[in-house]
Amino acid sequence: MVQFIAGAKGEGKTKKLIDMANRCAKTTDGHLVFIDDDNRHIYDLHYDIRFVQTDNFPLSNYRELIGFICGILSMDSDIKHVFIDGLTNVVKTVDNESLLKLIAKLDSLSRDYELDFVISMNCKAEELPEEVKRLLVA
């Protein structure tokens, strides 16, 4: 399953994502990964959550992000949840077309590896394509 949290800057998307991750850490049997472009929130996360900082990796499009995620998944087959904070900060180029392609790839990974993705994105919900609006959880 792929889910989205969308909103303008300062609306609390990261806090919601962190809260979701921390709740999952208490109830999930598998491993969790939290991907962010910086380490500001590393100490807000439950100690069982693997934190991955992307600012040292040149992720410029959705394909590179998929490759990055596949690399993480290849190292740990017990991952059940992947949280991505600030998609437009992690990947420099995100337009509606690439967003839909990213969702399709993540949905495929979700089914194949039985894991869930939750992604926060700095944009207004009404600006998202209808396919993405259906995935909004906050």
PDB file of C-alpha atoms in Angstrom:
ATOM      1  CA  MET A   1       0.000   0.000   0.000  1.00  0.00           C
ATOM      2  CA  VAL A   2       1.176   3.508  -0.804  1.00  0.00           C
ATOM      3  CA  GLN A   3      -0.138   6.445   1.228  1.00  0.00           C
ATOM      4  CA  PHE A   4       0.507  10.192   1.065  1.00  0.00           C
ATOM      5  CA  ILE A   5       0.536  13.095   3.475  1.00  0.00           C
ATOM      6  CA  ALA A   6       0.326  16.415   1.635  1.00  0.00           C
ATOM      7  CA  GLY A   7       0.218  20.007   2.785  1.00  0.00           C
ATOM      8  CA  ALA A   8       1.943  23.343   2.692  1.00  0.00           C
ATOM      9  CA  LYS A   9       5.158  24.031   4.562  1.00  0.00           C
ATOM     10  CA  GLY A  10       4.609  24.247   8.309  1.00  0.00           C
ATOM     11  CA  GLU A  11       1.356  22.264   8.411  1.00  0.00           C
ATOM     12  CA  GLY A  12       2.803  19.415  10.495  1.00  0.00           C
ATOM     13  CA  LYS A  13       3.365  16.762   7.810  1.00  0.00           C
ATOM     14  CA  THR A  14       6.649  15.598   9.320  1.00  0.00           C
ATOM     15  CA  LYS A  15       5.158  15.367  12.812  1.00  0.00           C
ATOM     16  CA  LYS A  16       2.285  13.230  11.450  1.00  0.00           C
ATOM     17  CA  LEU A  17       4.745  11.002   9.594  1.00  0.00           C
ATOM     18  CA  ILE A  18       6.948  10.585  12.669  1.00  0.00           C
ATOM     19  CA  ASP A  19       3.906   9.796  14.818  1.00  0.00           C
ATOM     20  CA  MET A  20       2.774   7.168  12.298  1.00  0.00           C
ATOM     21  CA  ALA A  21       6.254   5.617  12.203  1.00  0.00           C
ATOM     22  CA  ASN A  22       6.544   5.534  15.989  1.00  0.00           C
ATOM     23  CA  ARG A  23       3.102   3.894  16.343  1.00  0.00           C
ATOM     24  CA  CYS A  24       4.069   1.296  13.723  1.00  0.00           C
ATOM     25  CA  ALA A  25       7.322   0.579  15.561  1.00  0.00           C
ATOM     26  CA  LYS A  26       5.325  -0.510  18.601  1.00  0.00           C
ATOM     27  CA  THR A  27       2.961  -2.816  16.710  1.00  0.00           C
ATOM     28  CA  THR A  28       4.796  -4.147  13.646  1.00  0.00           C
ATOM     29  CA  ASP A  29       6.663  -7.436  13.673  1.00  0.00           C
ATOM     30  CA  GLY A  30       8.906  -6.366  10.786  1.00  0.00           C
ATOM     31  CA  HIS A  31      11.481  -3.621  10.355  1.00  0.00           C
ATOM     32  CA  LEU A  32      10.803   0.034   9.572  1.00  0.00           C
ATOM     33  CA  VAL A  33      12.832   2.512   7.530  1.00  0.00           C
ATOM     34  CA  PHE A  34      12.530   6.307   7.692  1.00  0.00           C
ATOM     35  CA  ILE A  35      14.086   8.180   4.755  1.00  0.00           C
ATOM     36  CA  ASP A  36      14.787  11.904   5.095  1.00  0.00           C
ATOM     37  CA  ASP A  37      17.046  14.435   3.401  1.00  0.00           C
ATOM     38  CA  ASP A  38      18.613  15.562   6.706  1.00  0.00           C
ATOM     39  CA  ASN A  39      18.960  14.258  10.257  1.00  0.00           C
ATOM     40  CA  ARG A  40      16.936  16.886  12.177  1.00  0.00           C
ATOM     41  CA  HIS A  41      14.341  14.331  13.277  1.00  0.00           C
ATOM     42  CA  ILE A  42      16.551  11.336  13.984  1.00  0.00           C
ATOM     43  CA  TYR A  43      16.008  11.590  17.752  1.00  0.00           C
ATOM     44  CA  ASP A  44      12.219  11.943  17.383  1.00  0.00           C
ATOM     45  CA  LEU A  45      11.982   8.400  16.027  1.00  0.00           C
ATOM     46  CA  HIS A  46      11.720   5.173  18.013  1.00  0.00           C
ATOM     47  CA  TYR A  47      15.125   3.524  18.333  1.00  0.00           C
ATOM     48  CA  ASP A  48      13.960   0.458  16.360  1.00  0.00           C
ATOM     49  CA  ILE A  49      13.371   2.522  13.213  1.00  0.00           C
ATOM     50  CA  ARG A  50      16.253   2.536  10.738  1.00  0.00           C
ATOM     51  CA  PHE A  51      16.970   6.142   9.764  1.00  0.00           C
ATOM     52  CA  VAL A  52      18.420   6.778   6.301  1.00  0.00           C
ATOM     53  CA  GLN A  53      19.687  10.250   5.415  1.00  0.00           C
ATOM     54  CA  THR A  54      19.792  11.003   1.689  1.00  0.00           C
ATOM     55  CA  ASP A  55      21.666  14.299   1.442  1.00  0.00           C
ATOM     56  CA  ASN A  56      24.901  12.478   0.552  1.00  0.00           C
ATOM     57  CA  PHE A  57      23.237  10.531  -2.261  1.00  0.00           C
ATOM     58  CA  PRO A  58      22.504  12.200  -5.626  1.00  0.00           C
ATOM     59  CA  LEU A  59      18.818  11.293  -6.023  1.00  0.00           C
ATOM     60  CA  SER A  60      17.625  13.518  -8.834  1.00  0.00           C
ATOM     61  CA  ASN A  61      14.574  11.622 -10.130  1.00  0.00           C
ATOM     62  CA  TYR A  62      12.071   8.928  -9.223  1.00  0.00           C
ATOM     63  CA  ARG A  63      14.088   6.182 -10.927  1.00  0.00           C
ATOM     64  CA  GLU A  64      17.079   6.857  -8.712  1.00  0.00           C
ATOM     65  CA  LEU A  65      14.836   6.844  -5.641  1.00  0.00           C
ATOM     66  CA  ILE A  66      13.400   3.461  -6.664  1.00  0.00           C
ATOM     67  CA  GLY A  67      16.942   2.111  -7.090  1.00  0.00           C
ATOM     68  CA  PHE A  68      17.878   3.520  -3.698  1.00  0.00           C
ATOM     69  CA  ILE A  69      14.865   1.877  -2.046  1.00  0.00           C
ATOM     70  CA  CYS A  70      15.563  -1.425  -3.809  1.00  0.00           C
ATOM     71  CA  GLY A  71      19.100  -1.300  -2.433  1.00  0.00           C
ATOM     72  CA  ILE A  72      17.725  -0.872   1.082  1.00  0.00           C
ATOM     73  CA  LEU A  73      15.217  -3.702   0.561  1.00  0.00           C
ATOM     74  CA  SER A  74      17.933  -5.998  -0.782  1.00  0.00           C
ATOM     75  CA  MET A  75      19.811  -5.694   2.518  1.00  0.00           C
ATOM     76  CA  ASP A  76      16.821  -6.480   4.746  1.00  0.00           C
ATOM     77  CA  SER A  77      13.975  -8.766   3.712  1.00  0.00           C
ATOM     78  CA  ASP A  78      12.088  -8.062   6.959  1.00  0.00           C
ATOM     79  CA  ILE A  79      11.178  -4.440   6.112  1.00  0.00           C
ATOM     80  CA  LYS A  80       7.426  -3.892   6.429  1.00  0.00           C
ATOM     81  CA  HIS A  81       7.133  -0.077   6.356  1.00  0.00           C
ATOM     82  CA  VAL A  82       9.063   2.641   4.549  1.00  0.00           C
ATOM     83  CA  PHE A  83       8.417   6.281   5.466  1.00  0.00           C
ATOM     84  CA  ILE A  84       9.725   9.038   3.202  1.00  0.00           C
ATOM     85  CA  ASP A  85       9.720  12.571   4.608  1.00  0.00           C
ATOM     86  CA  GLY A  86       9.635  15.448   2.146  1.00  0.00           C
ATOM     87  CA  LEU A  87       9.612  13.738  -1.236  1.00  0.00           C
ATOM     88  CA  THR A  88      10.527  16.966  -3.051  1.00  0.00           C
ATOM     89  CA  ASN A  89      13.567  17.363  -0.780  1.00  0.00           C
ATOM     90  CA  VAL A  90      14.704  13.760  -1.180  1.00  0.00           C
ATOM     91  CA  VAL A  91      14.219  13.748  -4.977  1.00  0.00           C
ATOM     92  CA  LYS A  92      14.973  17.013  -6.706  1.00  0.00           C
ATOM     93  CA  THR A  93      12.662  16.562  -9.711  1.00  0.00           C
ATOM     94  CA  VAL A  94       9.053  15.604  -9.033  1.00  0.00           C
ATOM     95  CA  ASP A  95       6.345  16.540 -11.517  1.00  0.00           C
ATOM     96  CA  ASN A  96       2.906  14.947 -11.799  1.00  0.00           C
ATOM     97  CA  GLU A  97       4.020  12.446 -14.448  1.00  0.00           C
ATOM     98  CA  SER A  98       7.046  11.257 -12.473  1.00  0.00           C
ATOM     99  CA  LEU A  99       4.955  11.163  -9.285  1.00  0.00           C
ATOM    100  CA  LEU A 100       2.483   8.780 -10.918  1.00  0.00           C
ATOM    101  CA  LYS A 101       5.338   6.595 -12.199  1.00  0.00           C
ATOM    102  CA  LEU A 102       6.885   6.558  -8.729  1.00  0.00           C
ATOM    103  CA  ILE A 103       3.590   5.498  -7.187  1.00  0.00           C
ATOM    104  CA  ALA A 104       3.189   2.694  -9.736  1.00  0.00           C
ATOM    105  CA  LYS A 105       6.685   1.372  -8.953  1.00  0.00           C
ATOM    106  CA  LEU A 106       6.184   1.667  -5.188  1.00  0.00           C
ATOM    107  CA  ASP A 107       2.812  -0.063  -5.467  1.00  0.00           C
ATOM    108  CA  SER A 108       4.483  -2.920  -7.324  1.00  0.00           C
ATOM    109  CA  LEU A 109       7.218  -3.178  -4.658  1.00  0.00           C
ATOM    110  CA  SER A 110       4.542  -3.046  -1.980  1.00  0.00           C
ATOM    111  CA  ARG A 111       2.720  -6.043  -3.447  1.00  0.00           C
ATOM    112  CA  ASP A 112       5.863  -8.028  -4.265  1.00  0.00           C
ATOM    113  CA  TYR A 113       7.550  -7.550  -0.886  1.00  0.00           C
ATOM    114  CA  GLU A 114       4.478  -7.112   1.333  1.00  0.00           C
ATOM    115  CA  LEU A 115       5.403  -3.696   2.680  1.00  0.00           C
ATOM    116  CA  ASP A 116       3.785  -0.292   2.981  1.00  0.00           C
ATOM    117  CA  PHE A 117       5.017   3.149   1.966  1.00  0.00           C
ATOM    118  CA  VAL A 118       3.968   6.439   3.548  1.00  0.00           C
ATOM    119  CA  ILE A 119       5.269   9.586   1.869  1.00  0.00           C
ATOM    120  CA  SER A 120       5.001  13.215   2.903  1.00  0.00           C
ATOM    121  CA  MET A 121       5.113  15.860   0.223  1.00  0.00           C
ATOM    122  CA  ASN A 122       5.222  19.634   0.400  1.00  0.00           C
ATOM    123  CA  CYS A 123       2.267  20.618  -1.789  1.00  0.00           C
ATOM    124  CA  LYS A 124      -1.390  21.414  -1.462  1.00  0.00           C
ATOM    125  CA  ALA A 125      -3.644  18.379  -1.729  1.00  0.00           C
ATOM    126  CA  GLU A 126      -5.821  20.040  -4.355  1.00  0.00           C
ATOM    127  CA  GLU A 127      -2.792  20.397  -6.668  1.00  0.00           C
ATOM    128  CA  LEU A 128      -2.231  16.637  -6.782  1.00  0.00           C
ATOM    129  CA  PRO A 129      -3.536  14.382  -9.561  1.00  0.00           C
ATOM    130  CA  GLU A 130      -6.742  12.503  -8.729  1.00  0.00           C
ATOM    131  CA  GLU A 131      -4.810   9.207  -8.590  1.00  0.00           C
ATOM    132  CA  VAL A 132      -2.697  10.615  -5.752  1.00  0.00           C
ATOM    133  CA  LYS A 133      -5.590  12.283  -3.921  1.00  0.00           C
ATOM    134  CA  ARG A 134      -7.092   8.845  -3.356  1.00  0.00           C
ATOM    135  CA  LEU A 135      -3.937   7.857  -1.468  1.00  0.00           C
ATOM    136  CA  LEU A 136      -4.043  10.765   0.986  1.00  0.00           C
ATOM    137  CA  VAL A 137      -4.198   9.874   4.667  1.00  0.00           C
ATOM    138  CA  ALA A 138      -3.655  13.385   6.003  1.00  0.00           C
TER     139      ALA A 138
END
